PDB file of N, CA and C in Angstrom:
ATOM      1  N   MET A 522       0.843  -1.181   0.008  1.00 79.00           N
ATOM      2  CA  MET A 522      -0.010  -0.008  -0.007  1.00 79.00           C
ATOM      3  C   MET A 522       0.886   1.260  -0.006  1.00 79.00           C
ATOM      4  N   PRO A 523       0.661   2.143  -0.924  1.00 84.00           N
ATOM      5  CA  PRO A 523       1.505   3.376  -0.966  1.00 84.00           C
ATOM      6  C   PRO A 523       1.353   4.217   0.266  1.00 84.00           C
ATOM      7  N   LEU A 524       2.428   4.910   0.581  1.00 88.00           N
ATOM      8  CA  LEU A 524       2.407   5.804   1.735  1.00 88.00           C
ATOM      9  C   LEU A 524       1.564   7.013   1.481  1.00 88.00           C
ATOM     10  N   SER A 525       0.920   7.520   2.559  1.00 94.00           N
ATOM     11  CA  SER A 525       0.022   8.660   2.396  1.00 94.00           C
ATOM     12  C   SER A 525       0.447   9.866   3.269  1.00 94.00           C
ATOM     13  N   GLU A 526       1.551   9.670   3.996  1.00 97.00           N
ATOM     14  CA  GLU A 526       2.098  10.760   4.836  1.00 97.00           C
ATOM     15  C   GLU A 526       3.587  10.898   4.572  1.00 97.00           C
ATOM     16  N   MET A 527       4.060  12.105   4.870  1.00 97.00           N
ATOM     17  CA  MET A 527       5.513  12.374   4.723  1.00 97.00           C
ATOM     18  C   MET A 527       5.904  13.407   5.746  1.00 97.00           C
ATOM     19  N   THR A 528       7.122  13.273   6.225  1.00 97.00           N
ATOM     20  CA  THR A 528       7.607  14.272   7.200  1.00 97.00           C
ATOM     21  C   THR A 528       8.873  14.949   6.618  1.00 97.00           C
ATOM     22  N   PHE A 529       9.019  16.195   7.030  1.00 97.00           N
ATOM     23  CA  PHE A 529      10.222  16.950   6.685  1.00 97.00           C
ATOM     24  C   PHE A 529      10.758  17.650   7.929  1.00 97.00           C
ATOM     25  N   PHE A 530      12.059  17.885   7.999  1.00 96.00           N
ATOM     26  CA  PHE A 530      12.602  18.695   9.043  1.00 96.00           C
ATOM     27  C   PHE A 530      11.965  20.070   8.970  1.00 96.00           C
ATOM     28  N   GLU A 531      11.690  20.672  10.114  1.00 97.00           N
ATOM     29  CA  GLU A 531      11.068  22.011  10.160  1.00 97.00           C
ATOM     30  C   GLU A 531      11.831  23.034   9.313  1.00 97.00           C
ATOM     31  N   ARG A 532      13.145  22.929   9.221  1.00 96.00           N
ATOM     32  CA  ARG A 532      13.891  23.912   8.460  1.00 96.00           C
ATOM     33  C   ARG A 532      13.555  23.953   6.980  1.00 96.00           C
ATOM     34  N   PHE A 533      12.837  22.936   6.482  1.00 97.00           N
ATOM     35  CA  PHE A 533      12.502  22.898   5.048  1.00 97.00           C
ATOM     36  C   PHE A 533      11.098  23.409   4.798  1.00 97.00           C
ATOM     37  N   GLU A 534      10.306  23.711   5.821  1.00 98.00           N
ATOM     38  CA  GLU A 534       8.925  24.071   5.675  1.00 98.00           C
ATOM     39  C   GLU A 534       8.719  25.272   4.776  1.00 98.00           C
ATOM     40  N   ALA A 535       9.482  26.349   5.026  1.00 98.00           N
ATOM     41  CA  ALA A 535       9.280  27.559   4.236  1.00 98.00           C
ATOM     42  C   ALA A 535       9.642  27.347   2.724  1.00 98.00           C
ATOM     43  N   ASP A 536      10.696  26.554   2.493  1.00 98.00           N
ATOM     44  CA  ASP A 536      11.086  26.257   1.072  1.00 98.00           C
ATOM     45  C   ASP A 536      10.004  25.424   0.386  1.00 98.00           C
ATOM     46  N   ILE A 537       9.376  24.502   1.123  1.00 98.00           N
ATOM     47  CA  ILE A 537       8.321  23.680   0.522  1.00 98.00           C
ATOM     48  C   ILE A 537       7.088  24.550   0.263  1.00 98.00           C
ATOM     49  N   LEU A 538       6.693  25.366   1.208  1.00 98.00           N
ATOM     50  CA  LEU A 538       5.499  26.207   1.014  1.00 98.00           C
ATOM     51  C   LEU A 538       5.678  27.282  -0.047  1.00 98.00           C
ATOM     52  N   SER A 539       6.941  27.693  -0.291  1.00 97.00           N
ATOM     53  CA  SER A 539       7.200  28.724  -1.342  1.00 97.00           C
ATOM     54  C   SER A 539       7.557  28.075  -2.663  1.00 97.00           C
ATOM     55  N   ALA A 540       7.510  26.735  -2.740  1.00 97.00           N
ATOM     56  CA  ALA A 540       7.831  25.954  -3.927  1.00 97.00           C
ATOM     57  C   ALA A 540       9.267  26.130  -4.396  1.00 97.00           C
ATOM     58  N   LYS A 541      10.145  26.493  -3.488  1.00 98.00           N
ATOM     59  CA  LYS A 541      11.591  26.529  -3.785  1.00 98.00           C
ATOM     60  C   LYS A 541      12.212  25.123  -3.696  1.00 98.00           C
ATOM     61  N   LYS A 542      11.579  24.267  -2.911  1.00 98.00           N
ATOM     62  CA  LYS A 542      11.998  22.892  -2.775  1.00 98.00           C
ATOM     63  C   LYS A 542      10.923  22.014  -3.378  1.00 98.00           C
ATOM     64  N   THR A 543      11.292  21.301  -4.487  1.00 98.00           N
ATOM     65  CA  THR A 543      10.306  20.529  -5.223  1.00 98.00           C
ATOM     66  C   THR A 543      10.594  19.023  -5.350  1.00 98.00           C
ATOM     67  N   ILE A 544      11.601  18.594  -4.599  1.00 98.00           N
ATOM     68  CA  ILE A 544      11.925  17.190  -4.506  1.00 98.00           C
ATOM     69  C   ILE A 544      12.368  16.857  -3.093  1.00 98.00           C
ATOM     70  N   THR A 545      12.333  15.585  -2.776  1.00 98.00           N
ATOM     71  CA  THR A 545      12.960  15.102  -1.569  1.00 98.00           C
ATOM     72  C   THR A 545      13.663  13.811  -1.952  1.00 98.00           C
ATOM     73  N   ILE A 546      14.793  13.519  -1.301  1.00 98.00           N
ATOM     74  CA  ILE A 546      15.563  12.364  -1.579  1.00 98.00           C
ATOM     75  C   ILE A 546      15.517  11.494  -0.325  1.00 98.00           C
ATOM     76  N   ARG A 547      15.062  10.272  -0.531  1.00 97.00           N
ATOM     77  CA  ARG A 547      14.851   9.336   0.591  1.00 97.00           C
ATOM     78  C   ARG A 547      15.520   8.005   0.305  1.00 97.00           C
ATOM     79  N   ASP A 548      15.520   7.134   1.318  1.00 97.00           N
ATOM     80  CA  ASP A 548      16.126   5.807   1.159  1.00 97.00           C
ATOM     81  C   ASP A 548      14.972   4.828   0.878  1.00 97.00           C
ATOM     82  N   GLU A 549      15.296   3.536   0.803  1.00 96.00           N
ATOM     83  CA  GLU A 549      14.299   2.561   0.400  1.00 96.00           C
ATOM     84  C   GLU A 549      13.141   2.362   1.417  1.00 96.00           C
ATOM     85  N   THR A 550      13.349   2.800   2.631  1.00 94.00           N
ATOM     86  CA  THR A 550      12.289   2.679   3.621  1.00 94.00           C
ATOM     87  C   THR A 550      11.177   3.733   3.370  1.00 94.00           C
ATOM     88  N   GLU A 551      11.462   4.752   2.602  1.00 94.00           N
ATOM     89  CA  GLU A 551      10.527   5.800   2.335  1.00 94.00           C
ATOM     90  C   GLU A 551      10.336   6.100   0.846  1.00 94.00           C
ATOM     91  N   ASN A 552      10.232   5.051   0.074  1.00 94.00           N
ATOM     92  CA  ASN A 552      10.139   5.279  -1.379  1.00 94.00           C
ATOM     93  C   ASN A 552       8.768   4.844  -1.962  1.00 94.00           C
ATOM     94  N   ASP A 553       7.908   4.357  -1.137  1.00 95.00           N
ATOM     95  CA  ASP A 553       6.643   3.731  -1.618  1.00 95.00           C
ATOM     96  C   ASP A 553       5.526   4.792  -1.739  1.00 95.00           C
ATOM     97  N   TYR A 554       5.789   5.791  -2.575  1.00 97.00           N
ATOM     98  CA  TYR A 554       4.794   6.811  -2.839  1.00 97.00           C
ATOM     99  C   TYR A 554       4.254   6.614  -4.256  1.00 97.00           C
ATOM    100  N   ALA A 555       2.959   6.805  -4.440  1.00 96.00           N
ATOM    101  CA  ALA A 555       2.368   6.541  -5.768  1.00 96.00           C
ATOM    102  C   ALA A 555       2.242   7.869  -6.541  1.00 96.00           C
ATOM    103  N   PRO A 556       2.739   7.920  -7.734  1.00 97.00           N
ATOM    104  CA  PRO A 556       2.500   9.143  -8.556  1.00 97.00           C
ATOM    105  C   PRO A 556       1.030   9.501  -8.631  1.00 97.00           C
ATOM    106  N   ASN A 557       0.774  10.800  -8.550  1.00 97.00           N
ATOM    107  CA  ASN A 557      -0.589  11.379  -8.602  1.00 97.00           C
ATOM    108  C   ASN A 557      -1.324  11.256  -7.286  1.00 97.00           C
ATOM    109  N   SER A 558      -0.732  10.629  -6.275  1.00 97.00           N
ATOM    110  CA  SER A 558      -1.402  10.561  -4.962  1.00 97.00           C
ATOM    111  C   SER A 558      -1.119  11.823  -4.212  1.00 97.00           C
ATOM    112  N   ILE A 559      -1.998  12.118  -3.223  1.00 97.00           N
ATOM    113  CA  ILE A 559      -1.860  13.279  -2.349  1.00 97.00           C
ATOM    114  C   ILE A 559      -1.342  12.733  -0.999  1.00 97.00           C
ATOM    115  N   VAL A 560      -0.276  13.382  -0.492  1.00 98.00           N
ATOM    116  CA  VAL A 560       0.203  12.976   0.821  1.00 98.00           C
ATOM    117  C   VAL A 560       0.122  14.151   1.783  1.00 98.00           C
ATOM    118  N   GLN A 561      -0.165  13.824   3.047  1.00 98.00           N
ATOM    119  CA  GLN A 561      -0.250  14.825   4.104  1.00 98.00           C
ATOM    120  C   GLN A 561       1.158  15.004   4.673  1.00 98.00           C
ATOM    121  N   VAL A 562       1.542  16.242   4.882  1.00 98.00           N
ATOM    122  CA  VAL A 562       2.938  16.549   5.275  1.00 98.00           C
ATOM    123  C   VAL A 562       2.970  17.220   6.624  1.00 98.00           C
ATOM    124  N   SER A 563       3.837  16.717   7.471  1.00 98.00           N
ATOM    125  CA  SER A 563       4.015  17.275   8.814  1.00 98.00           C
ATOM    126  C   SER A 563       5.554  17.391   9.121  1.00 98.00           C
ATOM    127  N   THR A 564       5.822  18.104  10.217  1.00 98.00           N
ATOM    128  CA  THR A 564       7.226  18.245  10.635  1.00 98.00           C
ATOM    129  C   THR A 564       7.697  16.983  11.310  1.00 98.00           C
ATOM    130  N   TYR A 565       8.934  16.700  11.065  1.00 97.00           N
ATOM    131  CA  TYR A 565       9.561  15.506  11.678  1.00 97.00           C
ATOM    132  C   TYR A 565       9.680  15.691  13.173  1.00 97.00           C
ATOM    133  N   GLU A 566      10.039  16.899  13.583  1.00 97.00           N
ATOM    134  CA  GLU A 566      10.323  17.143  15.016  1.00 97.00           C
ATOM    135  C   GLU A 566       9.091  16.986  15.911  1.00 97.00           C
ATOM    136  N   ASN A 567       7.927  17.467  15.487  1.00 97.00           N
ATOM    137  CA  ASN A 567       6.764  17.472  16.410  1.00 97.00           C
ATOM    138  C   ASN A 567       5.432  17.055  15.713  1.00 97.00           C
ATOM    139  N   SER A 568       5.514  16.505  14.514  1.00 97.00           N
ATOM    140  CA  SER A 568       4.363  15.967  13.818  1.00 97.00           C
ATOM    141  C   SER A 568       3.291  17.027  13.549  1.00 97.00           C
ATOM    142  N   ARG A 569       3.705  18.286  13.398  1.00 98.00           N
ATOM    143  CA  ARG A 569       2.752  19.363  13.097  1.00 98.00           C
ATOM    144  C   ARG A 569       2.503  19.401  11.603  1.00 98.00           C
ATOM    145  N   TRP A 570       1.213  19.197  11.226  1.00 98.00           N
ATOM    146  CA  TRP A 570       0.795  19.191   9.793  1.00 98.00           C
ATOM    147  C   TRP A 570       1.046  20.590   9.222  1.00 98.00           C
ATOM    148  N   PHE A 571       1.540  20.709   7.987  1.00 98.00           N
ATOM    149  CA  PHE A 571       1.662  22.037   7.395  1.00 98.00           C
ATOM    150  C   PHE A 571       1.277  22.135   5.918  1.00 98.00           C
ATOM    151  N   CYS A 572       1.063  21.004   5.238  1.00 98.00           N
ATOM    152  CA  CYS A 572       0.564  21.125   3.845  1.00 98.00           C
ATOM    153  C   CYS A 572       0.230  19.734   3.302  1.00 98.00           C
ATOM    154  N   ALA A 573      -0.263  19.719   2.099  1.00 98.00           N
ATOM    155  CA  ALA A 573      -0.505  18.517   1.321  1.00 98.00           C
ATOM    156  C   ALA A 573       0.343  18.632   0.012  1.00 98.00           C
ATOM    157  N   LEU A 574       0.883  17.534  -0.431  1.00 98.00           N
ATOM    158  CA  LEU A 574       1.697  17.510  -1.649  1.00 98.00           C
ATOM    159  C   LEU A 574       1.126  16.440  -2.571  1.00 98.00           C
ATOM    160  N   LYS A 575       1.220  16.734  -3.862  1.00 98.00           N
ATOM    161  CA  LYS A 575       0.856  15.772  -4.881  1.00 98.00           C
ATOM    162  C   LYS A 575       2.144  15.185  -5.437  1.00 98.00           C
ATOM    163  N   ILE A 576       2.297  13.856  -5.339  1.00 98.00           N
ATOM    164  CA  ILE A 576       3.479  13.167  -5.796  1.00 98.00           C
ATOM    165  C   ILE A 576       3.483  13.159  -7.311  1.00 98.00           C
ATOM    166  N   LYS A 577       4.566  13.620  -7.921  1.00 98.00           N
ATOM    167  CA  LYS A 577       4.668  13.644  -9.374  1.00 98.00           C
ATOM    168  C   LYS A 577       5.417  12.392  -9.910  1.00 98.00           C
ATOM    169  N   ALA A 578       6.464  12.000  -9.224  1.00 98.00           N
ATOM    170  CA  ALA A 578       7.255  10.873  -9.673  1.00 98.00           C
ATOM    171  C   ALA A 578       8.174  10.374  -8.569  1.00 98.00           C
ATOM    172  N   VAL A 579       8.529   9.116  -8.640  1.00 98.00           N
ATOM    173  CA  VAL A 579       9.534   8.479  -7.760  1.00 98.00           C
ATOM    174  C   VAL A 579      10.564   7.775  -8.663  1.00 98.00           C
ATOM    175  N   GLU A 580      11.811   8.244  -8.555  1.00 98.00           N
ATOM    176  CA  GLU A 580      12.837   7.719  -9.417  1.00 98.00           C
ATOM    177  C   GLU A 580      14.067   7.267  -8.577  1.00 98.00           C
ATOM    178  N   THR A 581      14.661   6.188  -8.976  1.00 98.00           N
ATOM    179  CA  THR A 581      15.875   5.744  -8.318  1.00 98.00           C
ATOM    180  C   THR A 581      17.089   6.563  -8.762  1.00 98.00           C
ATOM    181  N   ILE A 582      18.028   6.688  -7.865  1.00 98.00           N
ATOM    182  CA  ILE A 582      19.272   7.386  -8.209  1.00 98.00           C
ATOM    183  C   ILE A 582      20.407   6.915  -7.249  1.00 98.00           C
ATOM    184  N   LEU A 583      21.592   6.865  -7.788  1.00 98.00           N
ATOM    185  CA  LEU A 583      22.741   6.536  -6.920  1.00 98.00           C
ATOM    186  C   LEU A 583      23.252   7.845  -6.345  1.00 98.00           C
ATOM    187  N   PHE A 584      23.730   7.800  -5.094  1.00 98.00           N
ATOM    188  CA  PHE A 584      24.266   8.968  -4.430  1.00 98.00           C
ATOM    189  C   PHE A 584      25.284   9.685  -5.341  1.00 98.00           C
ATOM    190  N   ASN A 585      26.163   8.916  -5.975  1.00 97.00           N
ATOM    191  CA  ASN A 585      27.227   9.537  -6.793  1.00 97.00           C
ATOM    192  C   ASN A 585      26.690  10.206  -8.059  1.00 97.00           C
ATOM    193  N   ASN A 586      25.443   9.935  -8.393  1.00 98.00           N
ATOM    194  CA  ASN A 586      24.857  10.525  -9.617  1.00 98.00           C
ATOM    195  C   ASN A 586      24.015  11.781  -9.322  1.00 98.00           C
ATOM    196  N   LEU A 587      23.982  12.254  -8.065  1.00 98.00           N
ATOM    197  CA  LEU A 587      23.295  13.478  -7.787  1.00 98.00           C
ATOM    198  C   LEU A 587      23.980  14.654  -8.514  1.00 98.00           C
ATOM    199  N   THR A 588      23.191  15.576  -8.981  1.00 98.00           N
ATOM    200  CA  THR A 588      23.697  16.680  -9.784  1.00 98.00           C
ATOM    201  C   THR A 588      23.304  18.006  -9.240  1.00 98.00           C
ATOM    202  N   ASP A 589      23.863  19.066  -9.831  1.00 98.00           N
ATOM    203  CA  ASP A 589      23.478  20.470  -9.502  1.00 98.00           C
ATOM    204  C   ASP A 589      22.002  20.627  -9.654  1.00 98.00           C
ATOM    205  N   PHE A 590      21.387  19.972 -10.651  1.00 98.00           N
ATOM    206  CA  PHE A 590      19.929  20.095 -10.867  1.00 98.00           C
ATOM    207  C   PHE A 590      19.152  19.586  -9.672  1.00 98.00           C
ATOM    208  N   HIS A 591      19.548  18.448  -9.113  1.00 98.00           N
ATOM    209  CA  HIS A 591      18.930  17.929  -7.916  1.00 98.00           C
ATOM    210  C   HIS A 591      19.037  18.925  -6.756  1.00 98.00           C
ATOM    211  N   ALA A 592      20.262  19.472  -6.619  1.00 98.00           N
ATOM    212  CA  ALA A 592      20.499  20.449  -5.580  1.00 98.00           C
ATOM    213  C   ALA A 592      19.624  21.678  -5.729  1.00 98.00           C
ATOM    214  N   GLN A 593      19.505  22.119  -6.995  1.00 98.00           N
ATOM    215  CA  GLN A 593      18.607  23.313  -7.247  1.00 98.00           C
ATOM    216  C   GLN A 593      17.175  22.965  -6.832  1.00 98.00           C
ATOM    217  N   GLN A 594      16.691  21.767  -7.110  1.00 98.00           N
ATOM    218  CA  GLN A 594      15.370  21.379  -6.736  1.00 98.00           C
ATOM    219  C   GLN A 594      15.179  21.256  -5.234  1.00 98.00           C
ATOM    220  N   GLU A 595      16.313  21.031  -4.545  1.00 98.00           N
ATOM    221  CA  GLU A 595      16.272  20.995  -3.046  1.00 98.00           C
ATOM    222  C   GLU A 595      16.546  22.398  -2.453  1.00 98.00           C
ATOM    223  N   ASN A 596      16.827  23.384  -3.307  1.00 98.00           N
ATOM    224  CA  ASN A 596      17.108  24.745  -2.914  1.00 98.00           C
ATOM    225  C   ASN A 596      18.378  24.842  -2.031  1.00 98.00           C
ATOM    226  N   MET A 597      19.390  24.150  -2.559  1.00 97.00           N
ATOM    227  CA  MET A 597      20.746  24.198  -1.908  1.00 97.00           C
ATOM    228  C   MET A 597      21.812  23.895  -2.905  1.00 97.00           C
ATOM    229  N   SER A 598      23.036  24.017  -2.501  1.00 98.00           N
ATOM    230  CA  SER A 598      24.207  23.689  -3.395  1.00 98.00           C
ATOM    231  C   SER A 598      24.376  22.144  -3.365  1.00 98.00           C
ATOM    232  N   LEU A 599      25.070  21.654  -4.373  1.00 98.00           N
ATOM    233  CA  LEU A 599      25.309  20.219  -4.463  1.00 98.00           C
ATOM    234  C   LEU A 599      26.194  19.733  -3.283  1.00 98.00           C
ATOM    235  N   PRO A 600      27.223  20.498  -2.905  1.00 98.00           N
ATOM    236  CA  PRO A 600      27.997  20.030  -1.700  1.00 98.00           C
ATOM    237  C   PRO A 600      27.119  20.019  -0.436  1.00 98.00           C
ATOM    238  N   GLU A 601      26.232  21.010  -0.244  1.00 98.00           N
ATOM    239  CA  GLU A 601      25.315  21.036   0.905  1.00 98.00           C
ATOM    240  C   GLU A 601      24.457  19.790   0.894  1.00 98.00           C
ATOM    241  N   LEU A 602      23.853  19.502  -0.308  1.00 98.00           N
ATOM    242  CA  LEU A 602      22.961  18.386  -0.464  1.00 98.00           C
ATOM    243  C   LEU A 602      23.666  17.063  -0.099  1.00 98.00           C
ATOM    244  N   LYS A 603      24.876  16.876  -0.658  1.00 98.00           N
ATOM    245  CA  LYS A 603      25.603  15.642  -0.365  1.00 98.00           C
ATOM    246  C   LYS A 603      25.943  15.450   1.111  1.00 98.00           C
ATOM    247  N   VAL A 604      26.308  16.520   1.771  1.00 97.00           N
ATOM    248  CA  VAL A 604      26.559  16.455   3.217  1.00 97.00           C
ATOM    249  C   VAL A 604      25.317  16.083   3.970  1.00 97.00           C
ATOM    250  N   LEU A 605      24.204  16.782   3.607  1.00 96.00           N
ATOM    251  CA  LEU A 605      22.926  16.469   4.273  1.00 96.00           C
ATOM    252  C   LEU A 605      22.470  15.025   4.125  1.00 96.00           C
ATOM    253  N   ILE A 606      22.578  14.513   2.935  1.00 97.00           N
ATOM    254  CA  ILE A 606      22.190  13.135   2.634  1.00 97.00           C
ATOM    255  C   ILE A 606      23.084  12.182   3.428  1.00 97.00           C
ATOM    256  N   GLN A 607      24.361  12.434   3.445  1.00 97.00           N
ATOM    257  CA  GLN A 607      25.296  11.549   4.209  1.00 97.00           C
ATOM    258  C   GLN A 607      24.965  11.598   5.701  1.00 97.00           C
ATOM    259  N   GLU A 608      24.535  12.766   6.223  1.00 96.00           N
ATOM    260  CA  GLU A 608      24.162  12.853   7.623  1.00 96.00           C
ATOM    261  C   GLU A 608      22.898  12.000   7.927  1.00 96.00           C
ATOM    262  N   ILE A 609      21.928  12.117   7.049  1.00 95.00           N
ATOM    263  CA  ILE A 609      20.640  11.417   7.286  1.00 95.00           C
ATOM    264  C   ILE A 609      20.724   9.900   6.913  1.00 95.00           C
ATOM    265  N   TYR A 610      21.389   9.582   5.782  1.00 96.00           N
ATOM    266  CA  TYR A 610      21.517   8.248   5.287  1.00 96.00           C
ATOM    267  C   TYR A 610      22.962   7.848   5.093  1.00 96.00           C
ATOM    268  N   PRO A 611      23.702   7.663   6.204  1.00 96.00           N
ATOM    269  CA  PRO A 611      25.133   7.365   6.072  1.00 96.00           C
ATOM    270  C   PRO A 611      25.378   6.013   5.346  1.00 96.00           C
ATOM    271  N   ASN A 612      26.322   5.997   4.423  1.00 94.00           N
ATOM    272  CA  ASN A 612      26.738   4.824   3.700  1.00 94.00           C
ATOM    273  C   ASN A 612      25.668   4.174   2.802  1.00 94.00           C
ATOM    274  N   ILE A 613      24.659   4.992   2.412  1.00 96.00           N
ATOM    275  CA  ILE A 613      23.610   4.461   1.520  1.00 96.00           C
ATOM    276  C   ILE A 613      23.833   5.044   0.166  1.00 96.00           C
ATOM    277  N   GLN A 614      23.930   4.144  -0.853  1.00 97.00           N
ATOM    278  CA  GLN A 614      24.182   4.572  -2.262  1.00 97.00           C
ATOM    279  C   GLN A 614      22.884   4.638  -3.051  1.00 97.00           C
ATOM    280  N   ASN A 615      21.940   3.722  -2.773  1.00 98.00           N
ATOM    281  CA  ASN A 615      20.688   3.663  -3.552  1.00 98.00           C
ATOM    282  C   ASN A 615      19.639   4.525  -2.891  1.00 98.00           C
ATOM    283  N   LEU A 616      19.285   5.593  -3.628  1.00 98.00           N
ATOM    284  CA  LEU A 616      18.332   6.596  -3.085  1.00 98.00           C
ATOM    285  C   LEU A 616      17.151   6.763  -4.053  1.00 98.00           C
ATOM    286  N   TYR A 617      16.190   7.501  -3.628  1.00 98.00           N
ATOM    287  CA  TYR A 617      14.969   7.747  -4.453  1.00 98.00           C
ATOM    288  C   TYR A 617      14.634   9.247  -4.467  1.00 98.00           C
ATOM    289  N   VAL A 618      14.512   9.767  -5.652  1.00 98.00           N
ATOM    290  CA  VAL A 618      14.114  11.168  -5.806  1.00 98.00           C
ATOM    291  C   VAL A 618      12.614  11.193  -5.925  1.00 98.00           C
ATOM    292  N   ILE A 619      11.976  11.876  -5.004  1.00 98.00           N
ATOM    293  CA  ILE A 619      10.501  11.969  -5.019  1.00 98.00           C
ATOM    294  C   ILE A 619      10.170  13.422  -5.364  1.00 98.00           C
ATOM    295  N   SER A 620       9.588  13.608  -6.561  1.00 98.00           N
ATOM    296  CA  SER A 620       9.235  14.967  -6.961  1.00 98.00           C
ATOM    297  C   SER A 620       7.743  15.199  -6.636  1.00 98.00           C
ATOM    298  N   TYR A 621       7.438  16.470  -6.314  1.00 98.00           N
ATOM    299  CA  TYR A 621       6.099  16.782  -5.834  1.00 98.00           C
ATOM    300  C   TYR A 621       5.741  18.201  -6.160  1.00 98.00           C
ATOM    301  N   GLU A 622       4.466  18.531  -5.998  1.00 98.00           N
ATOM    302  CA  GLU A 622       4.016  19.899  -6.099  1.00 98.00           C
ATOM    303  C   GLU A 622       3.019  20.154  -4.957  1.00 98.00           C
ATOM    304  N   LEU A 623       2.957  21.400  -4.568  1.00 97.00           N
ATOM    305  CA  LEU A 623       2.099  21.815  -3.451  1.00 97.00           C
ATOM    306  C   LEU A 623       0.669  21.760  -3.912  1.00 97.00           C
ATOM    307  N   VAL A 624      -0.198  21.226  -3.026  1.00 96.00           N
ATOM    308  CA  VAL A 624      -1.679  21.185  -3.331  1.00 96.00           C
ATOM    309  C   VAL A 624      -2.285  22.444  -2.627  1.00 96.00           C
ATOM    310  N   ASP A 625      -3.013  23.194  -3.372  1.00 84.00           N
ATOM    311  CA  ASP A 625      -3.695  24.403  -2.823  1.00 84.00           C
ATOM    312  C   ASP A 625      -4.839  24.030  -1.907  1.00 84.00           C
TER     313      ASP A 625
END
């Protein structure tokens, strides 16, 4: 059954709500989102709901294949993105790019 909820660190909330952040990169435990489905989004820290997102696509990617384009979609530089991913998912090479759009 596809996932219907997603959490983000609070520090990403403003970027998501302003559509500056249009993807998230997750590991295999959080890749079961169905394209065209609507997911409810809350903060990781305290489970506070803040929006709904429509999933556009879920694509596999290797950590080493992340590009400046992915970083742009995350609203950060590629070095920042790689450091962040290594902090959250240490030693994981197989990742999933989940693209989404804000639901009004």
